[in-house]
PDB file of N, CA and C in Angstrom:
ATOM      1  N   UNK A   1     -54.690  10.714 -61.623  1.00 39.00           N
ATOM      2  CA  UNK A   1     -54.797  10.342 -63.025  1.00 39.00           C
ATOM      3  C   UNK A   1     -55.729   9.145 -63.155  1.00 39.00           C
ATOM      4  N   UNK A   2     -56.748   9.288 -63.948  1.00 50.00           N
ATOM      5  CA  UNK A   2     -57.707   8.205 -64.098  1.00 50.00           C
ATOM      6  C   UNK A   2     -57.308   7.225 -65.179  1.00 50.00           C
ATOM      7  N   UNK A   3     -56.644   7.676 -66.195  1.00 58.00           N
ATOM      8  CA  UNK A   3     -56.310   6.811 -67.311  1.00 58.00           C
ATOM      9  C   UNK A   3     -57.293   6.944 -68.454  1.00 58.00           C
ATOM     10  N   UNK A   4     -58.453   7.494 -68.199  1.00 57.00           N
ATOM     11  CA  UNK A   4     -59.471   7.584 -69.238  1.00 57.00           C
ATOM     12  C   UNK A   4     -59.055   8.556 -70.332  1.00 57.00           C
ATOM     13  N   UNK A   5     -59.439   8.228 -71.523  1.00 57.00           N
ATOM     14  CA  UNK A   5     -59.192   9.109 -72.660  1.00 57.00           C
ATOM     15  C   UNK A   5     -60.508   9.661 -73.190  1.00 57.00           C
ATOM     16  N   UNK A   6     -61.574   9.350 -72.507  1.00 57.00           N
ATOM     17  CA  UNK A   6     -62.913   9.703 -72.967  1.00 57.00           C
ATOM     18  C   UNK A   6     -63.485  10.825 -72.124  1.00 57.00           C
ATOM     19  N   UNK A   7     -64.147  11.752 -72.767  1.00 59.00           N
ATOM     20  CA  UNK A   7     -64.865  12.791 -72.040  1.00 59.00           C
ATOM     21  C   UNK A   7     -66.220  12.230 -71.619  1.00 59.00           C
ATOM     22  N   UNK A   8     -66.614  12.524 -70.395  1.00 60.00           N
ATOM     23  CA  UNK A   8     -67.918  12.053 -69.932  1.00 60.00           C
ATOM     24  C   UNK A   8     -68.989  13.127 -70.092  1.00 60.00           C
ATOM     25  N   UNK A   9     -68.638  14.235 -70.709  1.00 63.00           N
ATOM     26  CA  UNK A   9     -69.569  15.353 -70.831  1.00 63.00           C
ATOM     27  C   UNK A   9     -70.830  14.996 -71.603  1.00 63.00           C
ATOM     28  N   UNK A  10     -70.714  14.139 -72.600  1.00 78.00           N
ATOM     29  CA  UNK A  10     -71.866  13.870 -73.461  1.00 78.00           C
ATOM     30  C   UNK A  10     -72.649  12.613 -73.085  1.00 78.00           C
ATOM     31  N   UNK A  11     -72.321  11.983 -71.951  1.00 85.00           N
ATOM     32  CA  UNK A  11     -73.037  10.763 -71.579  1.00 85.00           C
ATOM     33  C   UNK A  11     -73.894  10.997 -70.336  1.00 85.00           C
ATOM     34  N   UNK A  12     -74.905  10.162 -70.176  1.00 91.00           N
ATOM     35  CA  UNK A  12     -75.862  10.317 -69.079  1.00 91.00           C
ATOM     36  C   UNK A  12     -75.222   9.953 -67.731  1.00 91.00           C
ATOM     37  N   UNK A  13     -75.863  10.348 -66.629  1.00 93.00           N
ATOM     38  CA  UNK A  13     -75.276  10.129 -65.296  1.00 93.00           C
ATOM     39  C   UNK A  13     -74.939   8.679 -64.965  1.00 93.00           C
ATOM     40  N   UNK A  14     -75.791   7.742 -65.371  1.00 95.00           N
ATOM     41  CA  UNK A  14     -75.491   6.338 -65.072  1.00 95.00           C
ATOM     42  C   UNK A  14     -74.201   5.912 -65.764  1.00 95.00           C
ATOM     43  N   UNK A  15     -74.050   6.265 -67.013  1.00 95.00           N
ATOM     44  CA  UNK A  15     -72.841   5.917 -67.761  1.00 95.00           C
ATOM     45  C   UNK A  15     -71.610   6.614 -67.181  1.00 95.00           C
ATOM     46  N   UNK A  16     -71.773   7.846 -66.715  1.00 93.00           N
ATOM     47  CA  UNK A  16     -70.657   8.555 -66.071  1.00 93.00           C
ATOM     48  C   UNK A  16     -70.193   7.808 -64.828  1.00 93.00           C
ATOM     49  N   UNK A  17     -71.152   7.370 -64.017  1.00 94.00           N
ATOM     50  CA  UNK A  17     -70.806   6.619 -62.798  1.00 94.00           C
ATOM     51  C   UNK A  17     -70.083   5.324 -63.141  1.00 94.00           C
ATOM     52  N   UNK A  18     -70.587   4.608 -64.125  1.00 96.00           N
ATOM     53  CA  UNK A  18     -69.965   3.346 -64.520  1.00 96.00           C
ATOM     54  C   UNK A  18     -68.560   3.602 -65.063  1.00 96.00           C
ATOM     55  N   UNK A  19     -68.405   4.617 -65.899  1.00 94.00           N
ATOM     56  CA  UNK A  19     -67.092   4.950 -66.447  1.00 94.00           C
ATOM     57  C   UNK A  19     -66.104   5.246 -65.312  1.00 94.00           C
ATOM     58  N   UNK A  20     -66.523   6.038 -64.356  1.00 94.00           N
ATOM     59  CA  UNK A  20     -65.660   6.354 -63.212  1.00 94.00           C
ATOM     60  C   UNK A  20     -65.293   5.085 -62.456  1.00 94.00           C
ATOM     61  N   UNK A  21     -66.281   4.248 -62.173  1.00 95.00           N
ATOM     62  CA  UNK A  21     -66.029   3.006 -61.421  1.00 95.00           C
ATOM     63  C   UNK A  21     -65.118   2.041 -62.184  1.00 95.00           C
ATOM     64  N   UNK A  22     -65.205   2.053 -63.498  1.00 95.00           N
ATOM     65  CA  UNK A  22     -64.323   1.191 -64.299  1.00 95.00           C
ATOM     66  C   UNK A  22     -62.865   1.599 -64.164  1.00 95.00           C
ATOM     67  N   UNK A  23     -62.612   2.878 -64.006  1.00 94.00           N
ATOM     68  CA  UNK A  23     -61.242   3.376 -63.887  1.00 94.00           C
ATOM     69  C   UNK A  23     -60.759   3.451 -62.443  1.00 94.00           C
ATOM     70  N   UNK A  24     -61.601   3.146 -61.483  1.00 94.00           N
ATOM     71  CA  UNK A  24     -61.241   3.233 -60.060  1.00 94.00           C
ATOM     72  C   UNK A  24     -61.613   1.944 -59.343  1.00 94.00           C
ATOM     73  N   UNK A  25     -61.000   0.855 -59.750  1.00 91.00           N
ATOM     74  CA  UNK A  25     -61.342  -0.462 -59.240  1.00 91.00           C
ATOM     75  C   UNK A  25     -60.644  -0.820 -57.931  1.00 91.00           C
ATOM     76  N   UNK A  26     -59.416  -0.377 -57.772  1.00 86.00           N
ATOM     77  CA  UNK A  26     -58.636  -0.791 -56.617  1.00 86.00           C
ATOM     78  C   UNK A  26     -57.439  -1.623 -57.024  1.00 86.00           C
ATOM     79  N   UNK A  27     -57.552  -2.317 -58.143  1.00 90.00           N
ATOM     80  CA  UNK A  27     -56.439  -3.062 -58.720  1.00 90.00           C
ATOM     81  C   UNK A  27     -56.179  -2.457 -60.096  1.00 90.00           C
ATOM     82  N   UNK A  28     -54.983  -1.971 -60.301  1.00 91.00           N
ATOM     83  CA  UNK A  28     -54.662  -1.266 -61.542  1.00 91.00           C
ATOM     84  C   UNK A  28     -54.924  -2.121 -62.783  1.00 91.00           C
ATOM     85  N   UNK A  29     -54.669  -3.428 -62.696  1.00 90.00           N
ATOM     86  CA  UNK A  29     -54.920  -4.296 -63.847  1.00 90.00           C
ATOM     87  C   UNK A  29     -56.374  -4.222 -64.284  1.00 90.00           C
ATOM     88  N   UNK A  30     -57.287  -4.202 -63.318  1.00 92.00           N
ATOM     89  CA  UNK A  30     -58.699  -4.125 -63.684  1.00 92.00           C
ATOM     90  C   UNK A  30     -59.088  -2.720 -64.122  1.00 92.00           C
ATOM     91  N   UNK A  31     -58.417  -1.699 -63.608  1.00 93.00           N
ATOM     92  CA  UNK A  31     -58.624  -0.346 -64.139  1.00 93.00           C
ATOM     93  C   UNK A  31     -58.336  -0.350 -65.639  1.00 93.00           C
ATOM     94  N   UNK A  32     -57.214  -0.966 -66.008  1.00 93.00           N
ATOM     95  CA  UNK A  32     -56.793  -0.965 -67.413  1.00 93.00           C
ATOM     96  C   UNK A  32     -57.749  -1.753 -68.298  1.00 93.00           C
ATOM     97  N   UNK A  33     -58.240  -2.868 -67.812  1.00 94.00           N
ATOM     98  CA  UNK A  33     -59.150  -3.691 -68.616  1.00 94.00           C
ATOM     99  C   UNK A  33     -60.534  -3.044 -68.686  1.00 94.00           C
ATOM    100  N   UNK A  34     -61.155  -2.838 -67.536  1.00 95.00           N
ATOM    101  CA  UNK A  34     -62.519  -2.287 -67.529  1.00 95.00           C
ATOM    102  C   UNK A  34     -62.539  -0.843 -68.024  1.00 95.00           C
ATOM    103  N   UNK A  35     -61.518  -0.071 -67.678  1.00 94.00           N
ATOM    104  CA  UNK A  35     -61.458   1.317 -68.128  1.00 94.00           C
ATOM    105  C   UNK A  35     -61.351   1.430 -69.633  1.00 94.00           C
ATOM    106  N   UNK A  36     -60.465   0.630 -70.220  1.00 93.00           N
ATOM    107  CA  UNK A  36     -60.324   0.656 -71.682  1.00 93.00           C
ATOM    108  C   UNK A  36     -61.620   0.226 -72.359  1.00 93.00           C
ATOM    109  N   UNK A  37     -62.246  -0.826 -71.822  1.00 96.00           N
ATOM    110  CA  UNK A  37     -63.530  -1.269 -72.363  1.00 96.00           C
ATOM    111  C   UNK A  37     -64.562  -0.149 -72.268  1.00 96.00           C
ATOM    112  N   UNK A  38     -64.679   0.457 -71.095  1.00 95.00           N
ATOM    113  CA  UNK A  38     -65.681   1.512 -70.905  1.00 95.00           C
ATOM    114  C   UNK A  38     -65.409   2.713 -71.805  1.00 95.00           C
ATOM    115  N   UNK A  39     -64.150   3.125 -71.927  1.00 93.00           N
ATOM    116  CA  UNK A  39     -63.827   4.240 -72.815  1.00 93.00           C
ATOM    117  C   UNK A  39     -64.341   3.977 -74.229  1.00 93.00           C
ATOM    118  N   UNK A  40     -64.136   2.757 -74.699  1.00 93.00           N
ATOM    119  CA  UNK A  40     -64.495   2.419 -76.079  1.00 93.00           C
ATOM    120  C   UNK A  40     -65.985   2.144 -76.272  1.00 93.00           C
ATOM    121  N   UNK A  41     -66.648   1.580 -75.262  1.00 94.00           N
ATOM    122  CA  UNK A  41     -67.978   1.019 -75.478  1.00 94.00           C
ATOM    123  C   UNK A  41     -69.128   1.689 -74.711  1.00 94.00           C
ATOM    124  N   UNK A  42     -68.837   2.454 -73.678  1.00 95.00           N
ATOM    125  CA  UNK A  42     -69.888   2.916 -72.752  1.00 95.00           C
ATOM    126  C   UNK A  42     -71.027   3.659 -73.454  1.00 95.00           C
ATOM    127  N   UNK A  43     -70.724   4.451 -74.437  1.00 93.00           N
ATOM    128  CA  UNK A  43     -71.760   5.257 -75.089  1.00 93.00           C
ATOM    129  C   UNK A  43     -72.746   4.419 -75.887  1.00 93.00           C
ATOM    130  N   UNK A  44     -72.336   3.229 -76.314  1.00 94.00           N
ATOM    131  CA  UNK A  44     -73.204   2.439 -77.187  1.00 94.00           C
ATOM    132  C   UNK A  44     -73.838   1.235 -76.507  1.00 94.00           C
ATOM    133  N   UNK A  45     -73.526   1.002 -75.233  1.00 96.00           N
ATOM    134  CA  UNK A  45     -74.106  -0.149 -74.535  1.00 96.00           C
ATOM    135  C   UNK A  45     -75.594   0.068 -74.289  1.00 96.00           C
ATOM    136  N   UNK A  46     -76.358  -0.989 -74.453  1.00 96.00           N
ATOM    137  CA  UNK A  46     -77.794  -0.932 -74.157  1.00 96.00           C
ATOM    138  C   UNK A  46     -78.000  -0.945 -72.644  1.00 96.00           C
ATOM    139  N   UNK A  47     -79.213  -0.688 -72.210  1.00 96.00           N
ATOM    140  CA  UNK A  47     -79.524  -0.733 -70.780  1.00 96.00           C
ATOM    141  C   UNK A  47     -79.272  -2.136 -70.213  1.00 96.00           C
ATOM    142  N   UNK A  48     -79.610  -3.151 -70.991  1.00 97.00           N
ATOM    143  CA  UNK A  48     -79.370  -4.533 -70.565  1.00 97.00           C
ATOM    144  C   UNK A  48     -77.878  -4.794 -70.418  1.00 97.00           C
ATOM    145  N   UNK A  49     -77.089  -4.299 -71.353  1.00 97.00           N
ATOM    146  CA  UNK A  49     -75.639  -4.461 -71.271  1.00 97.00           C
ATOM    147  C   UNK A  49     -75.056  -3.682 -70.092  1.00 97.00           C
ATOM    148  N   UNK A  50     -75.598  -2.516 -69.806  1.00 97.00           N
ATOM    149  CA  UNK A  50     -75.150  -1.758 -68.630  1.00 97.00           C
ATOM    150  C   UNK A  50     -75.440  -2.537 -67.346  1.00 97.00           C
ATOM    151  N   UNK A  51     -76.615  -3.168 -67.289  1.00 97.00           N
ATOM    152  CA  UNK A  51     -76.951  -4.017 -66.132  1.00 97.00           C
ATOM    153  C   UNK A  51     -75.935  -5.143 -65.995  1.00 97.00           C
ATOM    154  N   UNK A  52     -75.608  -5.774 -67.114  1.00 97.00           N
ATOM    155  CA  UNK A  52     -74.649  -6.879 -67.099  1.00 97.00           C
ATOM    156  C   UNK A  52     -73.260  -6.388 -66.682  1.00 97.00           C
ATOM    157  N   UNK A  53     -72.853  -5.235 -67.194  1.00 97.00           N
ATOM    158  CA  UNK A  53     -71.555  -4.665 -66.814  1.00 97.00           C
ATOM    159  C   UNK A  53     -71.509  -4.402 -65.315  1.00 97.00           C
ATOM    160  N   UNK A  54     -72.579  -3.895 -64.761  1.00 97.00           N
ATOM    161  CA  UNK A  54     -72.612  -3.660 -63.317  1.00 97.00           C
ATOM    162  C   UNK A  54     -72.557  -4.970 -62.533  1.00 97.00           C
ATOM    163  N   UNK A  55     -73.166  -6.027 -63.042  1.00 97.00           N
ATOM    164  CA  UNK A  55     -73.059  -7.339 -62.375  1.00 97.00           C
ATOM    165  C   UNK A  55     -71.607  -7.833 -62.400  1.00 97.00           C
ATOM    166  N   UNK A  56     -70.954  -7.663 -63.533  1.00 97.00           N
ATOM    167  CA  UNK A  56     -69.547  -8.062 -63.646  1.00 97.00           C
ATOM    168  C   UNK A  56     -68.696  -7.232 -62.688  1.00 97.00           C
ATOM    169  N   UNK A  57     -68.958  -5.947 -62.632  1.00 96.00           N
ATOM    170  CA  UNK A  57     -68.180  -5.056 -61.776  1.00 96.00           C
ATOM    171  C   UNK A  57     -68.394  -5.348 -60.292  1.00 96.00           C
ATOM    172  N   UNK A  58     -69.462  -6.021 -59.954  1.00 96.00           N
ATOM    173  CA  UNK A  58     -69.732  -6.365 -58.556  1.00 96.00           C
ATOM    174  C   UNK A  58     -68.859  -7.530 -58.079  1.00 96.00           C
ATOM    175  N   UNK A  59     -68.230  -8.237 -59.009  1.00 96.00           N
ATOM    176  CA  UNK A  59     -67.344  -9.348 -58.650  1.00 96.00           C
ATOM    177  C   UNK A  59     -66.046  -8.803 -58.055  1.00 96.00           C
ATOM    178  N   UNK A  60     -65.373  -9.638 -57.300  1.00 95.00           N
ATOM    179  CA  UNK A  60     -64.094  -9.254 -56.685  1.00 95.00           C
ATOM    180  C   UNK A  60     -63.035  -9.041 -57.762  1.00 95.00           C
ATOM    181  N   UNK A  61     -62.232  -7.995 -57.601  1.00 94.00           N
ATOM    182  CA  UNK A  61     -61.178  -7.707 -58.565  1.00 94.00           C
ATOM    183  C   UNK A  61     -60.204  -8.873 -58.730  1.00 94.00           C
ATOM    184  N   UNK A  62     -59.845  -9.511 -57.640  1.00 94.00           N
ATOM    185  CA  UNK A  62     -58.909 -10.636 -57.731  1.00 94.00           C
ATOM    186  C   UNK A  62     -59.469 -11.753 -58.607  1.00 94.00           C
ATOM    187  N   UNK A  63     -60.756 -12.006 -58.503  1.00 96.00           N
ATOM    188  CA  UNK A  63     -61.387 -13.018 -59.357  1.00 96.00           C
ATOM    189  C   UNK A  63     -61.396 -12.559 -60.813  1.00 96.00           C
ATOM    190  N   UNK A  64     -61.771 -11.304 -61.037  1.00 95.00           N
ATOM    191  CA  UNK A  64     -61.826 -10.776 -62.398  1.00 95.00           C
ATOM    192  C   UNK A  64     -60.465 -10.863 -63.084  1.00 95.00           C
ATOM    193  N   UNK A  65     -59.408 -10.493 -62.379  1.00 93.00           N
ATOM    194  CA  UNK A  65     -58.064 -10.555 -62.958  1.00 93.00           C
ATOM    195  C   UNK A  65     -57.724 -11.986 -63.356  1.00 93.00           C
ATOM    196  N   UNK A  66     -58.031 -12.931 -62.492  1.00 94.00           N
ATOM    197  CA  UNK A  66     -57.726 -14.337 -62.782  1.00 94.00           C
ATOM    198  C   UNK A  66     -58.529 -14.850 -63.965  1.00 94.00           C
ATOM    199  N   UNK A  67     -59.773 -14.406 -64.112  1.00 95.00           N
ATOM    200  CA  UNK A  67     -60.592 -14.824 -65.251  1.00 95.00           C
ATOM    201  C   UNK A  67     -60.058 -14.210 -66.542  1.00 95.00           C
ATOM    202  N   UNK A  68     -59.713 -12.930 -66.491  1.00 92.00           N
ATOM    203  CA  UNK A  68     -59.235 -12.226 -67.685  1.00 92.00           C
ATOM    204  C   UNK A  68     -57.900 -12.791 -68.159  1.00 92.00           C
ATOM    205  N   UNK A  69     -57.021 -13.130 -67.225  1.00 89.00           N
ATOM    206  CA  UNK A  69     -55.695 -13.631 -67.599  1.00 89.00           C
ATOM    207  C   UNK A  69     -55.699 -15.130 -67.882  1.00 89.00           C
ATOM    208  N   UNK A  70     -56.799 -15.809 -67.603  1.00 90.00           N
ATOM    209  CA  UNK A  70     -56.881 -17.243 -67.840  1.00 90.00           C
ATOM    210  C   UNK A  70     -56.316 -18.081 -66.711  1.00 90.00           C
ATOM    211  N   UNK A  71     -55.968 -17.436 -65.605  1.00 93.00           N
ATOM    212  CA  UNK A  71     -55.444 -18.183 -64.458  1.00 93.00           C
ATOM    213  C   UNK A  71     -56.510 -19.081 -63.852  1.00 93.00           C
ATOM    214  N   UNK A  72     -57.766 -18.650 -63.923  1.00 96.00           N
ATOM    215  CA  UNK A  72     -58.900 -19.457 -63.467  1.00 96.00           C
ATOM    216  C   UNK A  72     -59.971 -19.424 -64.539  1.00 96.00           C
ATOM    217  N   UNK A  73     -60.765 -20.486 -64.645  1.00 96.00           N
ATOM    218  CA  UNK A  73     -61.826 -20.491 -65.667  1.00 96.00           C
ATOM    219  C   UNK A  73     -62.912 -19.454 -65.353  1.00 96.00           C
ATOM    220  N   UNK A  74     -63.451 -18.892 -66.406  1.00 96.00           N
ATOM    221  CA  UNK A  74     -64.538 -17.920 -66.271  1.00 96.00           C
ATOM    222  C   UNK A  74     -65.800 -18.686 -65.881  1.00 96.00           C
ATOM    223  N   UNK A  75     -66.529 -18.220 -64.864  1.00 96.00           N
ATOM    224  CA  UNK A  75     -67.781 -18.893 -64.488  1.00 96.00           C
ATOM    225  C   UNK A  75     -68.772 -18.923 -65.657  1.00 96.00           C
ATOM    226  N   UNK A  76     -69.581 -19.949 -65.682  1.00 96.00           N
ATOM    227  CA  UNK A  76     -70.554 -20.125 -66.767  1.00 96.00           C
ATOM    228  C   UNK A  76     -71.404 -18.886 -67.003  1.00 96.00           C
ATOM    229  N   UNK A  77     -71.805 -18.221 -65.932  1.00 95.00           N
ATOM    230  CA  UNK A  77     -72.696 -17.062 -66.072  1.00 95.00           C
ATOM    231  C   UNK A  77     -72.062 -15.900 -66.830  1.00 95.00           C
ATOM    232  N   UNK A  78     -70.721 -15.883 -66.939  1.00 95.00           N
ATOM    233  CA  UNK A  78     -70.039 -14.786 -67.618  1.00 95.00           C
ATOM    234  C   UNK A  78     -69.359 -15.213 -68.921  1.00 95.00           C
ATOM    235  N   UNK A  79     -69.528 -16.456 -69.339  1.00 94.00           N
ATOM    236  CA  UNK A  79     -68.836 -16.934 -70.545  1.00 94.00           C
ATOM    237  C   UNK A  79     -69.364 -16.319 -71.826  1.00 94.00           C
ATOM    238  N   UNK A  80     -70.600 -15.903 -71.827  1.00 90.00           N
ATOM    239  CA  UNK A  80     -71.171 -15.244 -72.993  1.00 90.00           C
ATOM    240  C   UNK A  80     -71.355 -13.773 -72.693  1.00 90.00           C
ATOM    241  N   UNK A  81     -72.082 -13.095 -73.523  1.00 91.00           N
ATOM    242  CA  UNK A  81     -72.407 -11.700 -73.260  1.00 91.00           C
ATOM    243  C   UNK A  81     -71.202 -10.779 -73.292  1.00 91.00           C
ATOM    244  N   UNK A  82     -71.140  -9.887 -72.322  1.00 95.00           N
ATOM    245  CA  UNK A  82     -70.114  -8.845 -72.304  1.00 95.00           C
ATOM    246  C   UNK A  82     -68.730  -9.316 -71.883  1.00 95.00           C
ATOM    247  N   UNK A  83     -68.632 -10.323 -71.040  1.00 96.00           N
ATOM    248  CA  UNK A  83     -67.333 -10.659 -70.476  1.00 96.00           C
ATOM    249  C   UNK A  83     -66.264 -10.938 -71.536  1.00 96.00           C
ATOM    250  N   UNK A  84     -66.545 -11.727 -72.568  1.00 96.00           N
ATOM    251  CA  UNK A  84     -65.515 -11.926 -73.597  1.00 96.00           C
ATOM    252  C   UNK A  84     -65.100 -10.620 -74.275  1.00 96.00           C
ATOM    253  N   UNK A  85     -66.043  -9.714 -74.461  1.00 95.00           N
ATOM    254  CA  UNK A  85     -65.712  -8.410 -75.052  1.00 95.00           C
ATOM    255  C   UNK A  85     -64.816  -7.619 -74.116  1.00 95.00           C
ATOM    256  N   UNK A  86     -65.116  -7.660 -72.826  1.00 95.00           N
ATOM    257  CA  UNK A  86     -64.289  -6.953 -71.842  1.00 95.00           C
ATOM    258  C   UNK A  86     -62.888  -7.555 -71.816  1.00 95.00           C
ATOM    259  N   UNK A  87     -62.812  -8.875 -71.761  1.00 93.00           N
ATOM    260  CA  UNK A  87     -61.513  -9.559 -71.686  1.00 93.00           C
ATOM    261  C   UNK A  87     -60.649  -9.266 -72.912  1.00 93.00           C
ATOM    262  N   UNK A  88     -61.267  -8.954 -74.029  1.00 93.00           N
ATOM    263  CA  UNK A  88     -60.511  -8.635 -75.238  1.00 93.00           C
ATOM    264  C   UNK A  88     -59.699  -7.351 -75.083  1.00 93.00           C
ATOM    265  N   UNK A  89     -60.013  -6.541 -74.091  1.00 90.00           N
ATOM    266  CA  UNK A  89     -59.282  -5.301 -73.836  1.00 90.00           C
ATOM    267  C   UNK A  89     -58.084  -5.524 -72.907  1.00 90.00           C
ATOM    268  N   UNK A  90     -57.778  -6.774 -72.628  1.00 85.00           N
ATOM    269  CA  UNK A  90     -56.671  -7.101 -71.729  1.00 85.00           C
ATOM    270  C   UNK A  90     -55.342  -6.709 -72.349  1.00 85.00           C
ATOM    271  N   UNK A  91     -54.586  -5.844 -71.664  1.00 80.00           N
ATOM    272  CA  UNK A  91     -53.241  -5.542 -72.157  1.00 80.00           C
ATOM    273  C   UNK A  91     -52.291  -6.686 -71.829  1.00 80.00           C
ATOM    274  N   UNK A  92     -51.079  -6.605 -72.314  1.00 73.00           N
ATOM    275  CA  UNK A  92     -50.054  -7.592 -71.999  1.00 73.00           C
ATOM    276  C   UNK A  92     -49.572  -7.322 -70.575  1.00 73.00           C
ATOM    277  N   UNK A  93     -49.886  -8.223 -69.659  1.00 66.00           N
ATOM    278  CA  UNK A  93     -49.502  -8.047 -68.268  1.00 66.00           C
ATOM    279  C   UNK A  93     -48.154  -8.686 -67.942  1.00 66.00           C
ATOM    280  N   UNK A  94     -47.436  -9.179 -68.951  1.00 66.00           N
ATOM    281  CA  UNK A  94     -46.143  -9.799 -68.672  1.00 66.00           C
ATOM    282  C   UNK A  94     -45.147  -8.724 -68.243  1.00 66.00           C
ATOM    283  N   UNK A  95     -44.159  -9.112 -67.462  1.00 63.00           N
ATOM    284  CA  UNK A  95     -43.169  -8.128 -66.997  1.00 63.00           C
ATOM    285  C   UNK A  95     -42.408  -7.511 -68.172  1.00 63.00           C
ATOM    286  N   UNK A  96     -42.005  -6.262 -67.990  1.00 54.00           N
ATOM    287  CA  UNK A  96     -41.239  -5.603 -69.026  1.00 54.00           C
ATOM    288  C   UNK A  96     -39.870  -6.239 -69.216  1.00 54.00           C
ATOM    289  N   UNK A  97     -39.262  -6.613 -68.117  1.00 58.00           N
ATOM    290  CA  UNK A  97     -37.931  -7.216 -68.160  1.00 58.00           C
ATOM    291  C   UNK A  97     -37.994  -8.565 -67.466  1.00 58.00           C
ATOM    292  N   UNK A  98     -37.550  -9.566 -68.148  1.00 59.00           N
ATOM    293  CA  UNK A  98     -37.546 -10.898 -67.556  1.00 59.00           C
ATOM    294  C   UNK A  98     -36.155 -11.183 -67.016  1.00 59.00           C
ATOM    295  N   UNK A  99     -36.101 -11.794 -65.860  1.00 60.00           N
ATOM    296  CA  UNK A  99     -34.844 -12.142 -65.234  1.00 60.00           C
ATOM    297  C   UNK A  99     -34.337 -13.434 -65.882  1.00 60.00           C
ATOM    298  N   UNK A 100     -33.231 -13.332 -66.606  1.00 56.00           N
ATOM    299  CA  UNK A 100     -32.659 -14.500 -67.301  1.00 56.00           C
ATOM    300  C   UNK A 100     -32.142 -15.545 -66.324  1.00 56.00           C
ATOM    301  N   UNK A 101     -31.947 -15.160 -65.081  1.00 54.00           N
ATOM    302  CA  UNK A 101     -31.442 -16.099 -64.078  1.00 54.00           C
ATOM    303  C   UNK A 101     -32.535 -17.002 -63.535  1.00 54.00           C
ATOM    304  N   UNK A 102     -33.773 -16.661 -63.780  1.00 50.00           N
ATOM    305  CA  UNK A 102     -34.883 -17.440 -63.210  1.00 50.00           C
ATOM    306  C   UNK A 102     -35.047 -18.770 -63.866  1.00 50.00           C
TER     307      UNK A 102
END
């Protein structure tokens, strides 16, 4: 199960590859963030934005998760452009059930 809700039939090969890679990150949290972003935005991104998305995707998943959740500050190079748009697709990562004993 990829999680994608988007058909890749109508998009070009580069966008198909990026869409697949967004949903197959290795860390499910980043699948959910990048995958949701790609489902919604991939068809309308410019070539420059696709280049930027690929640069972001080249970063380590552990770093990306920490930047998206605010655990670590986002590096200057990603504070503008696509990264804030991607981070806006962050679901609620809090636990479903909190232990009242903690």
